[in-house]
CSV table of C-alpha atoms and ligand atoms in Angstrom, one decimal:
chain,number,residue,atom,x,y,z
E,1,UNK,CA,96.9,128.0,106.9
E,2,UNK,CA,99.4,130.7,107.9
E,3,UNK,CA,99.0,134.0,109.5
E,4,UNK,CA,101.4,136.8,108.8
E,5,UNK,CA,102.8,138.1,112.1
E,6,UNK,CA,104.5,141.4,112.3
E,7,UNK,CA,107.9,141.3,113.9
E,8,UNK,CA,107.6,142.2,117.5
E,9,UNK,CA,110.3,143.0,120.1
E,10,UNK,CA,107.9,142.3,123.0
E,11,UNK,CA,107.1,138.9,124.3
E,12,UNK,CA,103.5,137.8,124.6
E,13,UNK,CA,102.4,135.1,127.1
E,14,UNK,CA,99.0,133.5,127.1
E,15,UNK,CA,97.5,132.4,130.4
E,16,UNK,CA,94.1,131.1,131.4
E,17,UNK,CA,91.5,133.9,131.9
E,18,UNK,CA,89.7,132.1,134.7
E,19,UNK,CA,90.0,128.6,136.2
E,20,UNK,CA,92.3,126.5,138.2
E,21,UNK,CA,95.6,127.8,136.6
E,22,UNK,CA,94.7,131.5,136.2
E,23,UNK,CA,95.7,132.9,139.6
E,24,UNK,CA,98.8,130.7,140.2
E,25,UNK,CA,100.1,131.4,136.7
E,26,UNK,CA,99.8,135.2,137.2
E,27,UNK,CA,101.4,135.0,140.6
E,28,UNK,CA,104.3,133.0,139.3
E,29,UNK,CA,105.0,135.4,136.5
E,30,UNK,CA,104.7,138.3,138.9
E,31,UNK,CA,107.3,136.7,141.2
E,32,UNK,CA,109.6,136.8,138.1
E,33,UNK,CA,109.4,140.6,138.3
E,34,UNK,CA,106.7,141.1,135.7
E,35,UNK,CA,103.9,143.7,136.1
E,36,UNK,CA,101.1,144.8,133.9
E,37,UNK,CA,98.7,147.6,133.1
E,38,UNK,CA,95.2,146.1,132.8
E,39,UNK,CA,93.2,147.0,129.7
E,40,UNK,CA,89.4,147.7,130.1
E,41,UNK,CA,88.4,144.5,128.4
E,42,UNK,CA,90.8,142.6,130.8
E,43,UNK,CA,91.9,140.3,127.9
E,44,UNK,CA,95.2,142.0,127.2
E,45,UNK,CA,97.6,143.2,129.9
E,46,UNK,CA,100.4,145.5,128.8
E,47,UNK,CA,103.8,144.7,130.4
E,48,UNK,CA,105.1,147.6,132.4
E,49,UNK,CA,108.3,146.5,134.2
E,50,UNK,CA,109.4,144.5,131.2
E,51,UNK,CA,108.2,144.3,127.6
E,52,UNK,CA,106.3,141.1,128.3
E,53,UNK,CA,102.5,141.2,127.7
E,54,UNK,CA,99.8,138.9,128.9
E,55,UNK,CA,96.9,137.6,126.9
E,56,UNK,CA,94.0,136.1,129.0
E,57,UNK,CA,92.3,133.3,127.1
E,58,UNK,CA,90.6,129.9,127.4
E,59,UNK,CA,93.2,127.3,128.2
E,60,UNK,CA,92.2,125.1,125.2
E,61,UNK,CA,93.1,128.0,122.9
E,62,UNK,CA,96.7,128.4,124.2
E,63,UNK,CA,98.4,125.7,122.1
E,64,UNK,CA,96.8,127.1,118.9
E,65,UNK,CA,97.8,130.6,119.7
E,66,UNK,CA,101.4,129.5,120.0
E,67,UNK,CA,101.2,127.4,116.8
E,68,UNK,CA,99.9,130.4,114.9
E,69,UNK,CA,102.6,132.7,116.4
E,70,UNK,CA,100.0,135.0,118.0
E,71,UNK,CA,101.6,134.3,121.4
E,72,UNK,CA,105.2,133.3,122.1
E,73,UNK,CA,104.6,131.4,125.3
E,74,UNK,CA,101.8,130.0,127.3
E,75,UNK,CA,101.0,128.6,130.8
E,76,UNK,CA,98.7,125.6,130.2
E,77,UNK,CA,98.1,122.1,131.6
E,78,UNK,CA,100.3,119.4,130.1
E,79,UNK,CA,97.0,117.5,129.5
E,80,UNK,CA,95.8,120.2,127.1
E,81,UNK,CA,99.1,120.5,125.4
E,82,UNK,CA,99.6,116.7,124.9
E,83,UNK,CA,96.0,116.3,123.7
E,84,UNK,CA,96.3,118.9,121.0
E,85,UNK,CA,99.8,117.7,120.0
E,86,UNK,CA,98.6,114.1,119.7
E,87,UNK,CA,95.7,115.3,117.6
E,88,UNK,CA,98.0,117.2,115.2
E,89,UNK,CA,100.3,114.2,114.9
E,90,UNK,CA,97.3,111.9,114.2
E,91,UNK,CA,96.2,114.2,111.5
E,92,UNK,CA,99.7,114.0,110.0
E,93,UNK,CA,100.7,117.6,110.9
E,94,UNK,CA,104.0,118.5,112.4
E,95,UNK,CA,104.3,119.5,116.1
E,96,UNK,CA,104.0,123.2,116.5
E,97,UNK,CA,104.4,123.7,120.3
E,98,UNK,CA,106.3,122.0,123.1
E,99,UNK,CA,106.7,121.9,126.8
E,100,UNK,CA,109.6,124.1,127.9
E,101,UNK,CA,109.3,123.7,131.7
E,102,UNK,CA,107.1,122.0,134.3
E,103,UNK,CA,105.9,124.7,136.7
E,104,UNK,CA,105.1,122.7,139.8
E,105,UNK,CA,101.4,123.6,140.4
E,106,UNK,CA,98.0,122.5,139.1
E,107,UNK,CA,98.9,118.8,139.5
E,108,UNK,CA,96.3,116.3,138.2
E,109,UNK,CA,96.1,113.2,136.2
E,110,UNK,CA,94.1,112.0,133.2
E,111,UNK,CA,92.5,108.8,134.4
E,112,UNK,CA,90.1,106.2,133.3
E,113,UNK,CA,87.2,105.9,135.8
E,114,UNK,CA,84.6,103.2,136.0
E,115,UNK,CA,81.3,103.0,138.1
E,116,UNK,CA,82.0,102.1,141.7
E,117,UNK,CA,80.2,98.8,141.3
E,118,UNK,CA,82.7,97.5,138.6
E,119,UNK,CA,85.4,95.1,139.6
E,120,UNK,CA,88.4,96.2,137.7
E,121,UNK,CA,90.3,93.4,136.0
E,122,UNK,CA,92.3,95.3,133.4
E,123,UNK,CA,92.1,97.0,130.1
E,124,UNK,CA,90.7,93.9,128.4
E,125,UNK,CA,87.4,94.7,130.1
E,126,UNK,CA,87.0,97.8,128.0
E,127,UNK,CA,86.4,96.0,124.6
E,128,UNK,CA,83.2,97.3,123.0
E,129,UNK,CA,82.5,99.8,125.8
E,130,UNK,CA,81.7,103.4,125.4
E,131,UNK,CA,84.1,105.9,127.0
E,132,UNK,CA,83.2,109.5,127.5
E,133,UNK,CA,86.0,112.1,127.4
E,134,UNK,CA,87.2,115.6,126.5
E,135,UNK,CA,90.6,114.0,125.6
E,136,UNK,CA,89.8,111.8,122.5
E,137,UNK,CA,93.3,111.9,121.0
E,138,UNK,CA,95.0,110.8,124.2
E,139,UNK,CA,92.4,108.2,124.9
E,140,UNK,CA,92.5,106.8,121.3
E,141,UNK,CA,96.3,106.5,121.5
E,142,UNK,CA,96.1,104.7,124.8
E,143,UNK,CA,93.4,102.3,123.6
E,144,UNK,CA,95.6,101.6,120.5
E,145,UNK,CA,98.6,100.9,122.7
E,146,UNK,CA,96.5,98.5,124.8
E,147,UNK,CA,95.1,96.9,121.6
E,148,UNK,CA,91.5,97.6,122.7
E,149,UNK,CA,88.6,98.4,120.4
E,150,UNK,CA,86.3,100.7,122.4
E,151,UNK,CA,84.0,103.6,121.4
E,152,UNK,CA,85.2,107.1,122.2
E,153,UNK,CA,82.4,109.5,123.0
E,154,UNK,CA,83.8,113.1,122.8
E,155,UNK,CA,82.1,115.6,125.2
E,156,UNK,CA,83.3,119.1,125.9
E,157,UNK,CA,82.2,119.2,129.5
E,158,UNK,CA,80.4,117.4,132.4
E,159,UNK,CA,82.1,114.2,131.4
E,160,UNK,CA,81.5,112.7,134.8
E,161,UNK,CA,77.7,112.5,134.5
E,162,UNK,CA,77.8,110.7,131.1
E,163,UNK,CA,77.5,107.2,132.7
E,164,UNK,CA,74.4,108.2,134.7
E,165,UNK,CA,72.9,109.7,131.6
E,166,UNK,CA,73.5,106.5,129.7
E,167,UNK,CA,75.8,108.3,127.2
E,168,UNK,CA,78.7,106.1,128.1
E,169,UNK,CA,79.8,103.1,130.3
E,170,UNK,CA,82.8,104.8,131.8
E,171,UNK,CA,84.9,108.0,131.5
E,172,UNK,CA,88.4,109.2,130.9
E,173,UNK,CA,88.7,112.6,132.7
E,174,UNK,CA,91.0,114.7,134.8
E,175,UNK,CA,91.3,113.8,138.5
E,176,UNK,CA,92.8,116.2,141.0
E,177,UNK,CA,91.4,115.7,144.5
E,178,UNK,CA,89.1,112.9,143.3
E,179,UNK,CA,86.0,114.6,144.7
E,180,UNK,CA,84.3,115.0,141.3
E,181,UNK,CA,84.6,111.3,140.6
E,182,UNK,CA,83.5,110.3,144.1
E,183,UNK,CA,80.4,112.5,143.9
E,184,UNK,CA,79.4,110.7,140.7
E,185,UNK,CA,80.0,107.2,142.0
E,186,UNK,CA,83.0,106.6,139.8
E,187,UNK,CA,86.5,105.3,140.8
E,188,UNK,CA,89.8,105.8,138.9
E,189,UNK,CA,91.4,102.6,137.7
E,190,UNK,CA,94.2,103.6,135.3
E,191,UNK,CA,96.3,106.7,134.7
E,192,UNK,CA,96.9,107.8,131.1
E,193,UNK,CA,98.9,111.0,131.8
E,194,UNK,CA,100.4,112.7,134.9
E,195,UNK,CA,99.8,116.4,134.4
E,196,UNK,CA,100.6,119.8,135.9
E,197,UNK,CA,100.9,123.4,134.6
E,198,UNK,CA,103.7,123.8,132.2
E,199,UNK,CA,105.3,126.7,130.3
E,200,UNK,CA,104.7,126.0,126.6
E,201,UNK,CA,106.5,127.5,123.6
E,202,UNK,CA,107.0,127.0,119.9
E,203,UNK,CA,109.1,124.2,118.5
E,204,UNK,CA,111.4,126.7,116.8
E,205,UNK,CA,113.9,128.8,118.8
E,206,UNK,CA,113.2,132.5,119.3
E,207,UNK,CA,115.2,135.1,117.4
E,208,UNK,CA,116.5,138.6,118.1
E,209,UNK,CA,115.1,140.6,121.0
E,210,UNK,CA,112.6,138.0,122.0
E,211,UNK,CA,115.3,135.3,122.3
E,212,UNK,CA,117.1,137.3,125.0
E,213,UNK,CA,113.8,138.1,126.8
E,214,UNK,CA,112.7,134.5,126.8
E,215,UNK,CA,116.0,133.4,128.1
E,216,UNK,CA,115.9,135.8,130.9
E,217,UNK,CA,112.3,134.8,131.8
E,218,UNK,CA,113.2,131.1,131.8
E,219,UNK,CA,116.1,131.8,134.1
E,220,UNK,CA,113.9,133.7,136.5
E,221,UNK,CA,111.1,131.1,136.3
E,222,UNK,CA,113.6,128.3,137.1
E,223,UNK,CA,114.6,130.2,140.3
E,224,UNK,CA,110.9,131.0,141.2
E,225,UNK,CA,109.8,127.4,140.8
E,226,UNK,CA,112.6,126.1,142.9
E,227,UNK,CA,112.1,128.9,145.5
E,228,UNK,CA,108.4,128.3,145.9
E,229,UNK,CA,108.8,125.0,147.8
E,230,UNK,CA,112.2,125.6,149.2
E,231,UNK,CA,113.1,126.5,152.8
E,232,UNK,CA,116.5,127.3,154.3
E,233,UNK,CA,117.1,125.1,157.3
E,234,UNK,CA,119.7,126.2,160.0
E,235,UNK,CA,120.8,124.5,163.2
E,236,UNK,CA,123.8,123.7,165.3
E,237,UNK,CA,125.0,120.3,166.4
E,238,UNK,CA,128.0,118.4,167.8
E,239,UNK,CA,130.2,117.1,165.0
E,240,UNK,CA,129.6,113.6,166.3
E,241,UNK,CA,125.8,114.0,165.6
E,242,UNK,CA,126.2,114.8,161.9
E,243,UNK,CA,126.1,111.2,160.6
E,244,UNK,CA,122.7,110.7,162.4
E,245,UNK,CA,121.4,114.1,161.1
E,246,UNK,CA,122.2,114.0,157.4
E,247,UNK,CA,120.0,111.0,156.6
E,248,UNK,CA,117.0,113.1,157.9
E,249,UNK,CA,117.8,115.6,155.1
E,250,UNK,CA,117.6,113.6,151.9
E,251,UNK,CA,116.2,116.6,150.1
E,252,UNK,CA,118.9,119.1,151.2
E,253,UNK,CA,121.0,120.7,148.6
E,254,UNK,CA,124.7,120.7,149.4
E,255,UNK,CA,124.5,121.4,153.2
E,256,UNK,CA,127.0,123.9,154.4
E,257,UNK,CA,128.9,123.0,157.6
E,258,UNK,CA,130.6,125.8,159.5
E,259,UNK,CA,132.8,125.4,162.5
E,260,UNK,CA,131.4,127.4,165.5
E,261,UNK,CA,133.6,127.3,168.6
E,262,UNK,CA,136.4,124.7,168.8
E,263,UNK,CA,136.4,121.7,166.4
E,264,UNK,CA,133.4,119.9,167.9
E,265,UNK,CA,130.6,122.3,167.3
E,266,UNK,CA,129.2,122.9,163.9
E,267,UNK,CA,126.5,125.2,162.4
E,268,UNK,CA,124.6,123.6,159.4
E,269,UNK,CA,122.8,125.5,156.7
E,270,UNK,CA,120.9,123.6,154.0
E,271,UNK,CA,118.4,124.4,151.3
E,272,UNK,CA,115.6,121.8,151.6
E,273,UNK,CA,113.2,121.1,148.7
E,274,UNK,CA,110.8,118.9,150.6
E,275,UNK,CA,108.4,119.7,153.4
E,276,UNK,CA,109.9,120.6,156.8
E,277,UNK,CA,107.1,119.3,159.0
E,278,UNK,CA,107.1,119.6,162.8
E,279,UNK,CA,107.6,115.9,162.9
E,280,UNK,CA,110.8,116.2,160.9
E,281,UNK,CA,112.1,119.1,163.1
E,282,UNK,CA,111.4,117.0,166.2
E,283,UNK,CA,113.3,114.0,164.7
E,284,UNK,CA,116.2,116.3,163.9
E,285,UNK,CA,116.1,117.7,167.5
E,286,UNK,CA,116.2,114.1,168.9
E,287,UNK,CA,119.2,113.3,166.7
E,288,UNK,CA,121.1,116.2,168.2
E,289,UNK,CA,120.1,119.4,166.3
E,290,UNK,CA,119.9,122.6,168.4
E,291,UNK,CA,118.4,126.0,167.7
E,292,UNK,CA,116.5,124.8,164.6
E,293,UNK,CA,115.3,127.5,162.4
E,294,UNK,CA,113.4,127.3,159.1
E,295,UNK,CA,113.4,130.4,156.8
E,296,UNK,CA,111.4,131.1,153.6
E,297,UNK,CA,113.5,131.8,150.5
E,298,UNK,CA,112.7,135.1,148.9
E,299,UNK,CA,114.5,134.6,145.6
E,300,UNK,CA,117.1,132.4,144.0
E,301,UNK,CA,119.4,132.9,141.0
E,302,UNK,CA,121.7,130.1,140.0
K,401,PRP,C1,88.6,118.9,136.0
K,401,PRP,C2,87.8,117.7,135.6
K,401,PRP,C3,86.9,117.5,136.8
K,401,PRP,C4,87.6,118.2,137.9
K,401,PRP,C5,88.3,117.1,138.8
K,401,PRP,O1,88.1,120.1,135.4
K,401,PRP,O2,87.1,117.9,134.4
K,401,PRP,O3,85.7,118.2,136.5
K,401,PRP,O4,88.6,119.0,137.4
K,401,PRP,O5,88.8,117.7,140.0
K,401,PRP,P1,88.7,116.9,141.3
K,401,PRP,O6,89.3,115.6,141.2
K,401,PRP,O7,89.5,117.8,142.3
K,401,PRP,O8,87.2,116.9,141.7
K,401,PRP,P2,89.0,121.4,135.4
K,401,PRP,O9,88.7,122.2,136.6
K,401,PRP,O10,90.4,121.1,135.1
K,401,PRP,O11,88.4,122.3,134.2
K,401,PRP,P3,88.3,122.0,132.6
K,401,PRP,O12,88.9,120.6,132.4
K,401,PRP,O13,86.9,122.0,132.3
K,401,PRP,O14,89.1,123.0,131.9
K,402,ZN,ZN1,89.3,124.0,129.7
């Protein structure tokens, strides 16, 4: 099946209409300098600052919209993207979309979870069991890799209550905080996929106007993703304290050392990608740092 798509010189990005990834996806794109005029049906947002429009859809529809060329890009969970790609490959179809960038939010994992009472002794235990999931392709593939013959029960929602309803013996579902599993007396025992929100795009390269637009957006996204968790750390210290201070900054990118007065006093400035907790600041102070200051990073362009 092929759809004829008119050539466009605007870029169209699909994001989740509502749900876990909806707000952070929009905020991330806005931090890249995009802004939109909302339509009355709130499904299409016309790009104002740049010719980049938004389409608000169900997350499960995003890979298909990219495959059909209806959208150029999408923000979607790696779990959804991998499931649909695995399904295509199992059907003998070629891949039609791919992950362009991990976006650093919406972290979760696809895990196998068994009733609390089970003593987990490994995948061998699953032979002949019924496993409820919304990710049948990824589960089938995993079972195949493990050499286990089990029954996959495909459900579109409320997977976690399947064992209590007698529809399945265990589940394979997304786990984020773990609260949903715990509330249903289930415990995670194996991880099939580590997931987060990703920017998805077509397998083929963009052409013309859209190639330049996509390239610019990716460059801004890279900066925005790095900026989000980064802080600029500044302090002063005696030169002799530097060997004790640097090991406390394993996540610092190329610290800059400036001589302040005389040869003995230095000012340090470093971009840190990890968390700068109070504990860490106190450790730095004890190791000789003075006048510690942590600053948020507004934007970054490599
Ligand atoms: C997932 C999953 C669980 C819940 C787990 O659903 O299906 O219901 O999140 O989160 P927790 O470990 O923090 O309790 P999600 O919100 O991603 O929606 P969807 O899979 O139905 O799209
Ligand atoms: Zn969904």
